[in-house]
Amino acid sequence: MVTLAEIIKTKKSSFDIESPILFTGIYLNKNLTPKQKMLDAEFDGALSSAITLEGFEGKAKKELQIYGNDTVKRVVVIGLGENKDYGTDEARAIASNISRYAQKLEAESFTIDGESFGLKKLPYAQAFTEGLALGTYEFNTYKTKEKDDVKVTSATITGDIDKKSLDKGLIIGQSVGFARDLSNHPANVLTPTYLAKEAKKVADNSPKMEYTVFDVKEFKKMGMGAFLGVAQGAKEPAKMILVEYKGGKKSQKPIALVGKGLTFDSGGISIKPAGKMDEMKFDMCGSATVMGVLKAVAELKPKLNIVFAIGSTENMPDGNAQRPGDIVTAYNGKTIEVLNTDAEGRLVLADVLSYVNAHYEPEAILDFATLTGAVLIALGNIASGVMGNDDTLMKEVKKASQTSGEKVWELPLWKEYCRAIKGKYADIQNLGEPRLAGTIAAGAFLKEFVNDTPWVHLDIAGTAWGPKEPTYHPKVGATGVGVRMVYQFLENRK
Ligand code: BES
Ligand code: ZN
Ligand code: ZN
C-alpha cells in the first residue's frame, strides 16, 4: 500500500516548520531562488558553502545533504536538471525518489519547498504528489518481518500551491497503490469472490454508486456462453462485477470501463509451460486498473456517469474444462470456435463487452486487459498497445496518456487484419494466424462485441508488471498501469 496519508499545504517559510528533512530543488547551473537565499541565511550560509564545496550544479539525479538546526534537521538539495527537460513525469519521478529518501531515513514526515519544484503549475503539483505517494508504495502483506520500521505518512508542502491539485495527486497515487495491491496478491487469496467484495466495499461507501454481481450459475441463462466456457473448468466461482456511478446528468450516457480479471491463467487444456506460470496471477491487472479508477472516482466524485465492469474467473484445466475445438455462443449471439483455451481473455471480454454495450448504451468504452504475450514482442514493457474503432476517442486516450506519462502506441485494426479471425465452423475463432500479429488479432476479436460504440482496447500485458522504470514503479510486482491515464481521460471529459 501507499503509506503516505496526508499532504499539508502551508504558506509558512520552510525553515519555520519543524521537520526531519526539508527538500528543495535546483535547476542545472541556476542560482538559489530568493526563498532558498533566505533559507541559506537562516543557516549562516551553510547551504551555499556546501554547494560550492561539493561543486553541486543541480544535475538531474544528483542530491546534496546538509545538516540544519533544531527545527529543520536536514536540508536535501535535489538536482532537477535543465529547466526545459523538467516535465511532469520528471517531477513525478523526482518526488518518488524524495519519498524513498525519507523512508530510508525512517522519517515519518518531511517538508517540500513547493515553488522550487515548479509546483505553482497545477499539472506539476498533481504529478508531484502522485510521485510522493508512489514512492511510499510497499507490498509486505506476506512478509513476517520488515513491518516495524517507521513509515512516511505525511508531507508538508510550502508555497502558493493549489491544494486541490496536491490532494488529487495523493488520491490518484493511493488508487494506483490499491490497483497494485490487488494485482500483487496471490491467486489463492485474490479470487473472483475477493475482487467482487473489494468492489462492493468501495461502492457501499459511495452514495452515488450501485453494485451488482452476476455469479457463474447465472451465465448460462443470461446467454454468456463465451465467459461460461472459460469459467466452467474452475472451482472458484466466476463473477461478472458491475458498478454504476451516477455523478453526471441523468440524460448523460455513461462511459464504460471494462477489465479482464483472470485471477489465474494456467492456459486451461491448452496449458502453459511451467516457467513463469506464477506470473499469471497478474492476469487480472486489467480489472485492477478498473478497480483503481473506481476508488479514485469514489473519492474525487467527477461529474460524469461511469459503468465499471469486470469479468473475473480462473482459467484451469479440469475434467469439466472447455476443449480446443469447442464452439460457444456469446451474449451478442455470435458463435466462436475456441481453438486455443489459453486465448481466454478475449472470450471473457466478448461477453462483458456485449453485455455492457447492450445494457448501458455507453457513450464510449475503454477496456483493459493483459491480453497477449505478443504485445511484449511488439512494444516491450515501455508502452501499452492500443486499438480502437473511433479516431476521436483514440485521440482522447493518447492525450490523457501524454499527461499521465503512461505510454500507449496504436496498432491498426484494418480489415485485412480482421479477416484472420473468421471461423471455419463458427462465425469467428479465438485465434488469428499462427505467430502473426497476435495482438491485433485479439483486438480484432474484441471489435466484434462493441458494435458501433466508440471503443478503445488497451493491451497492458507488457506494462502491468515488471517495468522498473520510471523510478516511481516498484522494484517488483504490479505497476497499476492505466489508473492515472484513465482518471485524466475522465477529467478531460467533464
Ligand atoms: N494472459 C495471457 C497473455 C499474457 C502472456 C500476458 C504473457 C502476459 C504475459 C493470455 O490469456 C494468453 O495466454 N494469450 C495467448 C494467446 C495465444 C494463445 C493466441 C498468448 O499470448 O500466448
Ligand atoms: Zn491465456
Ligand atoms: Zn490470460
Short mmCIF file of C-alpha atoms and ligand atoms in Angstrom, two decimals:
data_model
loop_
_atom_site.label_atom_id
_atom_site.label_comp_id
_atom_site.label_asym_id
_atom_site.label_seq_id
_atom_site.Cartn_x
_atom_site.Cartn_y
_atom_site.Cartn_z
CA MET A 1 0.00 0.00 0.00
CA VAL A 2 0.85 3.66 -0.26
CA THR A 3 1.76 4.75 3.26
CA LEU A 4 1.55 8.49 2.53
CA ALA A 5 -1.79 9.51 4.04
CA GLU A 6 -1.85 13.32 4.07
CA ILE A 7 -0.48 16.38 2.32
CA ILE A 8 -0.37 19.53 4.38
CA LYS A 9 -0.13 22.80 2.50
CA THR A 10 1.22 25.88 4.23
CA LYS A 11 2.37 29.38 3.35
CA LYS A 12 4.82 29.39 6.26
CA SER A 13 8.53 29.63 5.47
CA SER A 14 10.04 26.19 5.09
CA PHE A 15 12.68 26.91 7.76
CA ASP A 16 9.97 27.67 10.34
CA ILE A 17 8.42 24.22 10.03
CA GLU A 18 9.70 21.54 12.34
CA SER A 19 10.81 18.65 10.20
CA PRO A 20 13.45 15.91 9.97
CA ILE A 21 14.12 16.73 6.29
CA LEU A 22 13.43 19.69 4.05
CA PHE A 23 13.71 19.07 0.30
CA THR A 24 14.39 21.89 -2.11
CA GLY A 25 15.07 21.74 -5.87
CA ILE A 26 17.66 23.47 -8.05
CA TYR A 27 17.80 23.56 -11.86
CA LEU A 28 21.12 22.95 -13.57
CA ASN A 29 23.52 25.88 -13.17
CA LYS A 30 20.85 28.15 -11.69
CA ASN A 31 21.26 30.44 -8.71
CA LEU A 32 19.40 29.97 -5.47
CA THR A 33 15.84 31.30 -5.52
CA PRO A 34 15.02 34.21 -3.15
CA LYS A 35 13.43 31.68 -0.76
CA GLN A 36 16.48 29.46 -0.88
CA LYS A 37 18.66 32.51 -0.15
CA MET A 38 16.56 33.17 2.96
CA LEU A 39 16.98 29.55 3.98
CA ASP A 40 20.73 29.83 3.41
CA ALA A 41 20.84 32.95 5.58
CA GLU A 42 18.94 31.08 8.30
CA PHE A 43 21.76 28.51 8.29
CA ASP A 44 24.51 31.15 8.19
CA GLY A 45 25.45 30.36 4.60
CA ALA A 46 25.90 26.62 5.18
CA LEU A 47 23.80 25.78 2.13
CA SER A 48 25.71 27.95 -0.35
CA SER A 49 29.08 26.86 1.06
CA ALA A 50 28.15 23.17 0.72
CA ILE A 51 27.00 23.78 -2.86
CA THR A 52 30.32 25.45 -3.73
CA LEU A 53 32.40 22.95 -1.81
CA GLU A 54 30.77 19.94 -3.45
CA GLY A 55 30.66 21.57 -6.90
CA PHE A 56 26.92 20.82 -6.91
CA GLU A 57 25.45 22.01 -10.22
CA GLY A 58 21.86 20.79 -9.99
CA LYS A 59 22.31 17.88 -12.40
CA ALA A 60 19.31 15.55 -12.57
CA LYS A 61 19.53 12.56 -10.19
CA LYS A 62 22.14 14.32 -8.01
CA GLU A 63 21.47 15.46 -4.48
CA LEU A 64 23.27 17.19 -1.66
CA GLN A 65 22.51 16.89 2.03
CA ILE A 66 23.47 19.30 4.82
CA TYR A 67 22.59 19.17 8.49
CA GLY A 68 20.45 22.08 9.65
CA ASN A 69 19.31 23.14 13.10
CA ASP A 70 16.85 22.06 15.77
CA THR A 71 13.81 22.96 13.64
CA VAL A 72 14.94 21.63 10.28
CA LYS A 73 17.26 18.72 10.95
CA ARG A 74 18.47 18.24 7.39
CA VAL A 75 18.21 20.06 4.09
CA VAL A 76 18.45 18.00 0.92
CA VAL A 77 19.01 19.86 -2.33
CA ILE A 78 17.71 17.91 -5.32
CA GLY A 79 19.14 18.45 -8.80
CA LEU A 80 16.34 18.98 -11.33
CA GLY A 81 18.50 19.07 -14.45
CA GLU A 82 17.82 21.64 -17.18
CA ASN A 83 14.62 23.60 -16.73
CA LYS A 84 13.44 22.73 -20.27
CA ASP A 85 13.83 18.98 -19.60
CA TYR A 86 11.88 19.08 -16.34
CA GLY A 87 8.42 17.85 -17.36
CA THR A 88 5.61 16.49 -15.22
CA ASP A 89 6.90 12.92 -15.49
CA GLU A 90 10.33 14.07 -14.26
CA ALA A 91 8.56 15.79 -11.36
CA ARG A 92 6.67 12.57 -10.60
CA ALA A 93 9.90 10.53 -10.65
CA ILE A 94 11.84 13.01 -8.51
CA ALA A 95 9.01 13.09 -5.99
CA SER A 96 9.03 9.30 -5.68
CA ASN A 97 12.79 9.42 -5.04
CA ILE A 98 12.18 12.00 -2.32
CA SER A 99 9.74 9.69 -0.53
CA ARG A 100 12.22 6.82 -0.78
CA TYR A 101 14.99 9.04 0.60
CA ALA A 102 12.81 9.93 3.57
CA GLN A 103 11.75 6.31 4.02
CA LYS A 104 15.40 5.19 4.19
CA LEU A 105 15.94 7.68 6.99
CA GLU A 106 12.78 6.38 8.68
CA ALA A 107 11.26 9.84 8.69
CA GLU A 108 7.52 9.90 9.32
CA SER A 109 7.16 13.25 7.60
CA PHE A 110 9.13 15.80 5.59
CA THR A 111 8.80 19.26 4.11
CA ILE A 112 8.93 20.27 0.45
CA ASP A 113 9.80 23.74 -0.81
CA GLY A 114 6.94 23.60 -3.31
CA GLU A 115 7.84 26.50 -5.59
CA SER A 116 11.40 25.23 -6.13
CA PHE A 117 9.93 22.08 -7.73
CA GLY A 118 7.70 24.08 -10.10
CA LEU A 119 4.52 23.17 -8.24
CA LYS A 120 2.84 26.51 -8.94
CA LYS A 121 1.76 24.90 -12.21
CA LEU A 122 -1.25 22.68 -11.46
CA PRO A 123 -0.22 19.62 -13.51
CA TYR A 124 3.16 19.66 -11.77
CA ALA A 125 1.50 19.86 -8.35
CA GLN A 126 -0.64 16.81 -9.16
CA ALA A 127 2.17 14.80 -10.75
CA PHE A 128 4.44 15.58 -7.81
CA THR A 129 2.09 14.30 -5.13
CA GLU A 130 1.34 11.24 -7.28
CA GLY A 131 5.09 10.61 -7.19
CA LEU A 132 5.35 11.25 -3.45
CA ALA A 133 2.59 8.72 -2.86
CA LEU A 134 4.01 6.11 -5.25
CA GLY A 135 7.45 6.42 -3.65
CA THR A 136 5.94 5.17 -0.38
CA TYR A 137 4.36 2.12 -2.02
CA GLU A 138 5.22 -1.24 -0.46
CA PHE A 139 3.67 -4.68 -0.51
CA ASN A 140 4.70 -6.51 2.64
CA THR A 141 1.45 -8.33 3.42
CA TYR A 142 3.04 -11.75 3.36
CA LYS A 143 6.42 -10.91 4.94
CA THR A 144 6.52 -11.71 8.62
CA LYS A 145 9.43 -9.28 9.20
CA GLU A 146 10.10 -5.84 7.64
CA LYS A 147 6.91 -4.38 9.05
CA ASP A 148 8.08 -2.45 12.05
CA ASP A 149 10.17 0.38 10.61
CA VAL A 150 8.72 3.90 10.69
CA LYS A 151 6.78 4.77 7.53
CA VAL A 152 6.38 8.05 5.70
CA THR A 153 2.79 9.15 6.33
CA SER A 154 2.74 12.91 5.89
CA ALA A 155 4.30 15.56 3.64
CA THR A 156 4.13 19.32 4.16
CA ILE A 157 4.37 21.46 1.04
CA THR A 158 5.19 25.15 1.34
CA GLY A 159 4.32 27.98 -1.02
CA ASP A 160 1.39 29.28 -3.00
CA ILE A 161 0.37 25.90 -4.44
CA ASP A 162 -3.08 24.69 -5.47
CA LYS A 163 -4.28 22.42 -2.65
CA LYS A 164 -6.86 20.68 -4.85
CA SER A 165 -4.20 19.51 -7.32
CA LEU A 166 -1.98 18.31 -4.47
CA ASP A 167 -4.83 16.32 -2.93
CA LYS A 168 -5.90 14.91 -6.27
CA GLY A 169 -2.37 13.63 -6.86
CA LEU A 170 -2.36 11.94 -3.47
CA ILE A 171 -5.72 10.25 -4.07
CA ILE A 172 -4.66 9.08 -7.52
CA GLY A 173 -1.37 7.78 -6.13
CA GLN A 174 -3.27 5.89 -3.43
CA SER A 175 -5.64 4.49 -6.06
CA VAL A 176 -2.68 3.25 -8.12
CA GLY A 177 -1.43 1.64 -4.89
CA PHE A 178 -4.81 -0.05 -4.45
CA ALA A 179 -4.62 -1.45 -8.01
CA ARG A 180 -1.07 -2.70 -7.34
CA ASP A 181 -2.10 -4.39 -4.10
CA LEU A 182 -4.96 -6.27 -5.76
CA SER A 183 -2.61 -7.43 -8.51
CA ASN A 184 0.19 -8.48 -6.18
CA HIS A 185 -1.95 -10.75 -4.02
CA PRO A 186 -1.51 -14.39 -4.97
CA ALA A 187 -4.31 -16.27 -6.71
CA ASN A 188 -5.08 -18.39 -3.64
CA VAL A 189 -6.12 -15.16 -1.89
CA LEU A 190 -7.32 -12.91 -4.66
CA THR A 191 -10.19 -14.89 -6.17
CA PRO A 192 -13.11 -13.54 -8.20
CA THR A 193 -15.10 -13.55 -4.93
CA TYR A 194 -12.42 -11.43 -3.21
CA LEU A 195 -12.39 -8.99 -6.14
CA ALA A 196 -16.18 -8.70 -6.01
CA LYS A 197 -16.07 -7.99 -2.26
CA GLU A 198 -13.49 -5.25 -2.79
CA ALA A 199 -15.67 -3.62 -5.46
CA LYS A 200 -18.69 -3.83 -3.18
CA LYS A 201 -16.77 -2.24 -0.33
CA VAL A 202 -15.89 0.79 -2.45
CA ALA A 203 -19.41 1.08 -3.88
CA ASP A 204 -21.11 0.71 -0.47
CA ASN A 205 -19.15 3.68 0.83
CA SER A 206 -20.20 5.91 -2.04
CA PRO A 207 -23.84 7.06 -2.24
CA LYS A 208 -23.60 7.60 -5.99
CA MET A 209 -22.51 4.04 -6.70
CA GLU A 210 -24.60 0.94 -7.25
CA TYR A 211 -23.09 -2.54 -7.16
CA THR A 212 -24.34 -5.63 -8.97
CA VAL A 213 -22.74 -9.02 -9.33
CA PHE A 214 -23.64 -12.00 -11.51
CA ASP A 215 -22.44 -15.42 -10.43
CA VAL A 216 -21.31 -18.13 -12.86
CA LYS A 217 -24.54 -20.04 -12.09
CA GLU A 218 -26.44 -17.31 -13.94
CA PHE A 219 -24.22 -17.13 -17.01
CA LYS A 220 -25.97 -19.89 -18.94
CA LYS A 221 -29.47 -18.45 -18.73
CA MET A 222 -28.07 -14.98 -19.41
CA GLY A 223 -26.57 -16.23 -22.65
CA MET A 224 -22.95 -15.61 -21.69
CA GLY A 225 -21.60 -18.77 -23.30
CA ALA A 226 -18.12 -17.44 -24.04
CA PHE A 227 -17.40 -16.39 -20.44
CA LEU A 228 -19.01 -19.61 -19.17
CA GLY A 229 -16.77 -21.70 -21.41
CA VAL A 230 -13.68 -20.28 -19.68
CA ALA A 231 -15.22 -20.40 -16.20
CA GLN A 232 -16.55 -23.98 -16.36
CA GLY A 233 -13.16 -25.56 -15.62
CA ALA A 234 -12.60 -23.54 -12.45
CA LYS A 235 -13.66 -24.49 -8.92
CA GLU A 236 -13.53 -20.86 -7.80
CA PRO A 237 -16.87 -19.36 -8.86
CA ALA A 238 -16.57 -16.79 -11.65
CA LYS A 239 -18.20 -13.37 -11.32
CA MET A 240 -19.24 -10.52 -13.57
CA ILE A 241 -18.87 -7.45 -11.37
CA LEU A 242 -20.65 -4.20 -12.23
CA VAL A 243 -20.63 -0.83 -10.51
CA GLU A 244 -22.66 2.09 -11.82
CA TYR A 245 -21.52 5.54 -10.81
CA LYS A 246 -24.00 8.35 -11.31
CA GLY A 247 -22.15 11.63 -10.87
CA GLY A 248 -23.44 13.30 -14.03
CA LYS A 249 -26.76 14.38 -15.52
CA LYS A 250 -29.48 11.72 -15.81
CA SER A 251 -29.62 12.20 -19.57
CA GLN A 252 -25.88 11.68 -19.97
CA LYS A 253 -24.86 8.25 -21.29
CA PRO A 254 -22.15 6.58 -19.24
CA ILE A 255 -18.55 5.86 -20.08
CA ALA A 256 -17.82 2.17 -19.66
CA LEU A 257 -14.56 0.85 -18.22
CA VAL A 258 -14.15 -2.88 -18.71
CA GLY A 259 -11.40 -5.06 -17.24
CA LYS A 260 -10.07 -8.59 -17.77
CA GLY A 261 -9.97 -10.19 -14.34
CA LEU A 262 -8.33 -13.61 -14.78
CA THR A 263 -7.20 -14.24 -11.22
CA PHE A 264 -5.10 -17.09 -12.59
CA ASP A 265 -4.47 -18.15 -16.18
CA SER A 266 -2.97 -21.63 -16.41
CA GLY A 267 -3.94 -21.75 -20.08
CA GLY A 268 -6.62 -24.35 -19.40
CA ILE A 269 -6.40 -27.53 -21.50
CA SER A 270 -4.01 -25.67 -23.85
CA ILE A 271 -1.83 -25.46 -20.76
CA LYS A 272 1.06 -23.00 -20.48
CA PRO A 273 4.67 -24.08 -19.90
CA ALA A 274 5.70 -24.11 -16.21
CA GLY A 275 8.33 -21.35 -16.44
CA LYS A 276 6.93 -18.07 -15.11
CA MET A 277 3.44 -19.53 -14.87
CA ASP A 278 3.33 -17.93 -11.41
CA GLU A 279 3.14 -14.56 -13.16
CA MET A 280 -0.29 -15.45 -14.42
CA LYS A 281 -1.70 -14.28 -11.08
CA PHE A 282 -1.23 -10.88 -12.75
CA ASP A 283 -3.74 -11.78 -15.45
CA MET A 284 -6.29 -9.71 -13.54
CA CYS A 285 -4.33 -6.46 -13.90
CA GLY A 286 -6.89 -5.07 -16.35
CA SER A 287 -9.54 -5.43 -13.67
CA ALA A 288 -7.14 -3.88 -11.15
CA THR A 289 -6.94 -0.79 -13.38
CA VAL A 290 -10.74 -0.60 -13.36
CA MET A 291 -10.76 -1.02 -9.56
CA GLY A 292 -8.11 1.67 -9.11
CA VAL A 293 -10.18 4.13 -11.14
CA LEU A 294 -13.28 3.05 -9.18
CA LYS A 295 -11.54 4.07 -5.97
CA ALA A 296 -10.33 7.38 -7.40
CA VAL A 297 -13.83 8.18 -8.70
CA ALA A 298 -15.42 7.32 -5.34
CA GLU A 299 -13.17 9.87 -3.67
CA LEU A 300 -12.87 12.60 -6.29
CA LYS A 301 -16.51 12.41 -7.46
CA PRO A 302 -16.22 13.69 -11.05
CA LYS A 303 -19.44 14.97 -12.65
CA LEU A 304 -19.84 12.04 -15.02
CA ASN A 305 -21.73 8.80 -15.34
CA ILE A 306 -19.49 5.74 -15.43
CA VAL A 307 -20.02 1.98 -15.60
CA PHE A 308 -17.26 -0.19 -14.19
CA ALA A 309 -17.36 -3.80 -15.40
CA ILE A 310 -15.12 -6.75 -14.61
CA GLY A 311 -15.17 -10.29 -15.91
CA SER A 312 -13.41 -12.43 -13.32
CA THR A 313 -12.55 -16.13 -13.28
CA GLU A 314 -9.66 -18.55 -13.22
CA ASN A 315 -8.67 -20.44 -16.35
CA MET A 316 -7.98 -24.02 -15.23
CA PRO A 317 -7.58 -27.49 -16.73
CA ASP A 318 -10.20 -29.86 -15.35
CA GLY A 319 -12.50 -32.71 -16.38
CA ASN A 320 -15.13 -30.07 -16.94
CA ALA A 321 -12.87 -27.55 -18.67
CA GLN A 322 -13.61 -26.48 -22.22
CA ARG A 323 -11.70 -28.22 -25.01
CA PRO A 324 -9.89 -26.84 -28.02
CA GLY A 325 -12.44 -27.03 -30.81
CA ASP A 326 -15.46 -26.30 -28.63
CA ILE A 327 -17.95 -23.84 -30.09
CA VAL A 328 -19.63 -21.34 -27.78
CA THR A 329 -22.22 -18.60 -28.27
CA ALA A 330 -21.50 -15.13 -26.90
CA TYR A 331 -24.00 -12.73 -25.34
CA ASN A 332 -24.48 -10.86 -28.65
CA GLY A 333 -25.33 -14.13 -30.43
CA LYS A 334 -22.04 -14.61 -32.31
CA THR A 335 -20.62 -18.13 -32.34
CA ILE A 336 -16.95 -18.71 -31.53
CA GLU A 337 -14.61 -21.63 -32.15
CA VAL A 338 -12.27 -21.99 -29.21
CA LEU A 339 -9.11 -23.13 -30.98
CA ASN A 340 -6.85 -22.47 -28.00
CA THR A 341 -8.18 -22.37 -24.45
CA ASP A 342 -5.30 -20.07 -23.47
CA ALA A 343 -6.75 -17.25 -25.58
CA GLU A 344 -9.38 -16.95 -22.84
CA GLY A 345 -9.28 -13.24 -22.00
CA ARG A 346 -10.96 -12.29 -25.27
CA LEU A 347 -13.70 -14.88 -24.59
CA VAL A 348 -14.47 -13.38 -21.17
CA LEU A 349 -14.37 -9.85 -22.58
CA ALA A 350 -16.61 -10.84 -25.52
CA ASP A 351 -19.49 -11.35 -23.09
CA VAL A 352 -18.74 -8.49 -20.73
CA LEU A 353 -18.31 -6.02 -23.60
CA SER A 354 -21.51 -7.09 -25.33
CA TYR A 355 -23.45 -7.12 -22.05
CA VAL A 356 -22.27 -3.62 -21.12
CA ASN A 357 -22.90 -2.33 -24.63
CA ALA A 358 -26.45 -3.69 -24.72
CA HIS A 359 -27.47 -2.72 -21.17
CA TYR A 360 -25.96 0.71 -20.72
CA GLU A 361 -25.63 2.02 -24.30
CA PRO A 362 -22.39 3.72 -23.27
CA GLU A 363 -21.06 6.84 -24.93
CA ALA A 364 -17.64 5.19 -25.09
CA ILE A 365 -15.96 2.00 -23.90
CA LEU A 366 -12.38 1.54 -22.76
CA ASP A 367 -11.18 -1.96 -21.94
CA PHE A 368 -8.01 -3.04 -20.16
CA ALA A 369 -6.53 -6.48 -20.50
CA THR A 370 -3.30 -8.43 -20.17
CA LEU A 371 -4.42 -9.99 -23.41
CA THR A 372 -1.42 -11.15 -25.44
CA GLY A 373 2.19 -12.16 -24.97
CA ALA A 374 2.66 -10.76 -28.48
CA VAL A 375 2.35 -7.17 -27.26
CA LEU A 376 5.59 -7.72 -25.33
CA ILE A 377 7.32 -8.70 -28.57
CA ALA A 378 5.95 -5.61 -30.32
CA LEU A 379 6.36 -2.92 -27.64
CA GLY A 380 8.32 -4.46 -24.76
CA ASN A 381 7.36 -3.11 -21.38
CA ILE A 382 7.54 0.58 -22.28
CA ALA A 383 4.14 1.17 -23.89
CA SER A 384 0.71 -0.44 -23.82
CA GLY A 385 -0.78 -1.41 -27.18
CA VAL A 386 -3.96 0.43 -28.10
CA MET A 387 -6.52 -0.34 -30.78
CA GLY A 388 -9.97 1.01 -31.48
CA ASN A 389 -12.80 1.85 -33.85
CA ASP A 390 -13.04 5.62 -33.38
CA ASP A 391 -10.35 8.22 -34.11
CA THR A 392 -11.75 10.88 -31.79
CA LEU A 393 -11.81 8.56 -28.79
CA MET A 394 -8.33 7.29 -29.68
CA LYS A 395 -7.05 10.88 -29.70
CA GLU A 396 -8.56 11.45 -26.26
CA VAL A 397 -6.79 8.35 -24.93
CA LYS A 398 -3.47 9.46 -26.42
CA LYS A 399 -3.85 12.94 -24.97
CA ALA A 400 -4.58 11.57 -21.49
CA SER A 401 -1.63 9.21 -21.80
CA GLN A 402 0.70 12.10 -22.56
CA THR A 403 -0.42 13.94 -19.43
CA SER A 404 -0.20 10.88 -17.18
CA GLY A 405 3.14 9.68 -18.55
CA GLU A 406 1.78 6.19 -19.29
CA LYS A 407 2.82 5.49 -22.85
CA VAL A 408 0.49 3.95 -25.43
CA TRP A 409 1.13 3.01 -29.05
CA GLU A 410 -1.59 2.40 -31.60
CA LEU A 411 -1.78 -0.75 -33.71
CA PRO A 412 -4.12 -0.85 -36.73
CA LEU A 413 -7.37 -2.80 -36.93
CA TRP A 414 -7.53 -2.72 -40.73
CA LYS A 415 -9.96 -5.09 -42.40
CA GLU A 416 -7.04 -7.07 -43.84
CA TYR A 417 -6.09 -7.96 -40.25
CA CYS A 418 -9.66 -8.56 -39.15
CA ARG A 419 -10.06 -11.38 -41.70
CA ALA A 420 -7.65 -13.51 -39.66
CA ILE A 421 -10.30 -14.35 -37.05
CA LYS A 422 -13.01 -15.60 -39.43
CA GLY A 423 -14.12 -19.05 -38.24
CA LYS A 424 -14.11 -22.32 -40.19
CA TYR A 425 -17.12 -23.83 -38.40
CA ALA A 426 -18.45 -20.80 -36.48
CA ASP A 427 -18.71 -17.04 -37.05
CA ILE A 428 -15.30 -16.30 -35.60
CA GLN A 429 -12.41 -18.11 -33.91
CA ASN A 430 -10.36 -17.08 -30.90
CA LEU A 431 -7.02 -17.19 -32.75
CA GLY A 432 -5.54 -15.29 -35.68
CA GLU A 433 -2.85 -16.69 -37.96
CA PRO A 434 -0.16 -18.60 -36.10
CA ARG A 435 2.61 -16.25 -34.91
CA LEU A 436 1.37 -13.30 -36.97
CA ALA A 437 0.15 -10.02 -35.44
CA GLY A 438 -1.24 -11.72 -32.33
CA THR A 439 -2.07 -8.51 -30.50
CA ILE A 440 -4.05 -7.16 -33.45
CA ALA A 441 -5.90 -10.46 -33.87
CA ALA A 442 -7.05 -10.19 -30.25
CA GLY A 443 -8.13 -6.56 -30.82
CA ALA A 444 -9.97 -7.57 -34.00
CA PHE A 445 -11.76 -10.27 -32.00
CA LEU A 446 -12.95 -7.80 -29.33
CA LYS A 447 -14.15 -5.39 -32.03
CA GLU A 448 -16.86 -7.97 -32.86
CA PHE A 449 -18.53 -7.24 -29.50
CA VAL A 450 -18.88 -3.45 -29.33
CA ASN A 451 -20.93 -2.74 -32.47
CA ASP A 452 -20.53 0.92 -33.42
CA THR A 453 -19.96 2.24 -29.92
CA PRO A 454 -16.69 4.22 -29.80
CA TRP A 455 -14.23 1.87 -28.16
CA VAL A 456 -10.53 1.66 -27.33
CA HIS A 457 -8.82 -1.52 -26.15
CA LEU A 458 -5.60 -1.33 -24.14
CA ASP A 459 -3.38 -4.41 -24.13
CA ILE A 460 -1.38 -3.96 -20.93
CA ALA A 461 0.33 -7.38 -20.88
CA GLY A 462 3.74 -5.68 -21.20
CA THR A 463 3.21 -2.76 -18.82
CA ALA A 464 1.12 -4.16 -15.97
CA TRP A 465 4.01 -5.70 -14.09
CA GLY A 466 7.77 -5.88 -14.45
CA PRO A 467 8.98 -2.49 -15.72
CA LYS A 468 11.19 -0.79 -13.13
CA GLU A 469 11.45 2.50 -14.98
CA PRO A 470 10.40 5.26 -14.43
CA THR A 471 11.55 5.20 -10.83
CA TYR A 472 8.04 5.57 -9.41
CA HIS A 473 7.44 1.96 -10.46
CA PRO A 474 8.08 -0.63 -7.75
CA LYS A 475 11.16 -2.86 -7.86
CA VAL A 476 8.97 -5.94 -8.16
CA GLY A 477 5.35 -6.59 -8.97
CA ALA A 478 2.42 -4.73 -10.45
CA THR A 479 2.59 -1.13 -11.69
CA GLY A 480 -1.10 -0.22 -11.51
CA VAL A 481 -0.80 0.96 -15.12
CA GLY A 482 -3.72 2.90 -16.58
CA VAL A 483 -5.25 4.32 -13.40
CA ARG A 484 -3.60 7.73 -13.81
CA MET A 485 -4.32 7.83 -17.53
CA VAL A 486 -7.98 6.87 -17.22
CA TYR A 487 -8.62 9.39 -14.48
CA GLN A 488 -7.06 12.06 -16.69
CA PHE A 489 -9.22 10.87 -19.59
CA LEU A 490 -12.35 11.20 -17.42
CA GLU A 491 -11.28 14.61 -16.18
CA ASN A 492 -10.78 15.85 -19.75
CA ARG A 493 -14.38 14.80 -20.46
CA LYS A 494 -16.05 16.53 -17.52
N1 BES B 1 -2.81 -13.88 -20.24
C1 BES B 1 -2.27 -14.28 -21.46
C2 BES B 1 -1.41 -13.20 -22.11
C3 BES B 1 -0.07 -12.94 -21.47
C4 BES B 1 1.02 -13.75 -21.75
C5 BES B 1 0.09 -11.86 -20.66
C6 BES B 1 2.24 -13.46 -21.18
C7 BES B 1 1.32 -11.56 -20.12
C8 BES B 1 2.40 -12.37 -20.37
C9 BES B 1 -3.36 -14.63 -22.45
O1 BES B 1 -4.51 -15.17 -21.92
C10 BES B 1 -2.78 -15.65 -23.37
O2 BES B 1 -2.43 -16.70 -22.90
N2 BES B 1 -2.67 -15.32 -24.64
C11 BES B 1 -2.08 -16.18 -25.59
C12 BES B 1 -2.87 -16.08 -26.85
C13 BES B 1 -2.49 -17.11 -27.88
C14 BES B 1 -2.91 -18.49 -27.41
C15 BES B 1 -3.17 -16.75 -29.16
C16 BES B 1 -0.63 -15.72 -25.80
O3 BES B 1 -0.40 -14.52 -25.83
O4 BES B 1 0.23 -16.58 -25.91
ZN ZN B 2 -4.34 -17.25 -21.61
ZN ZN B 3 -4.93 -14.58 -19.93
#
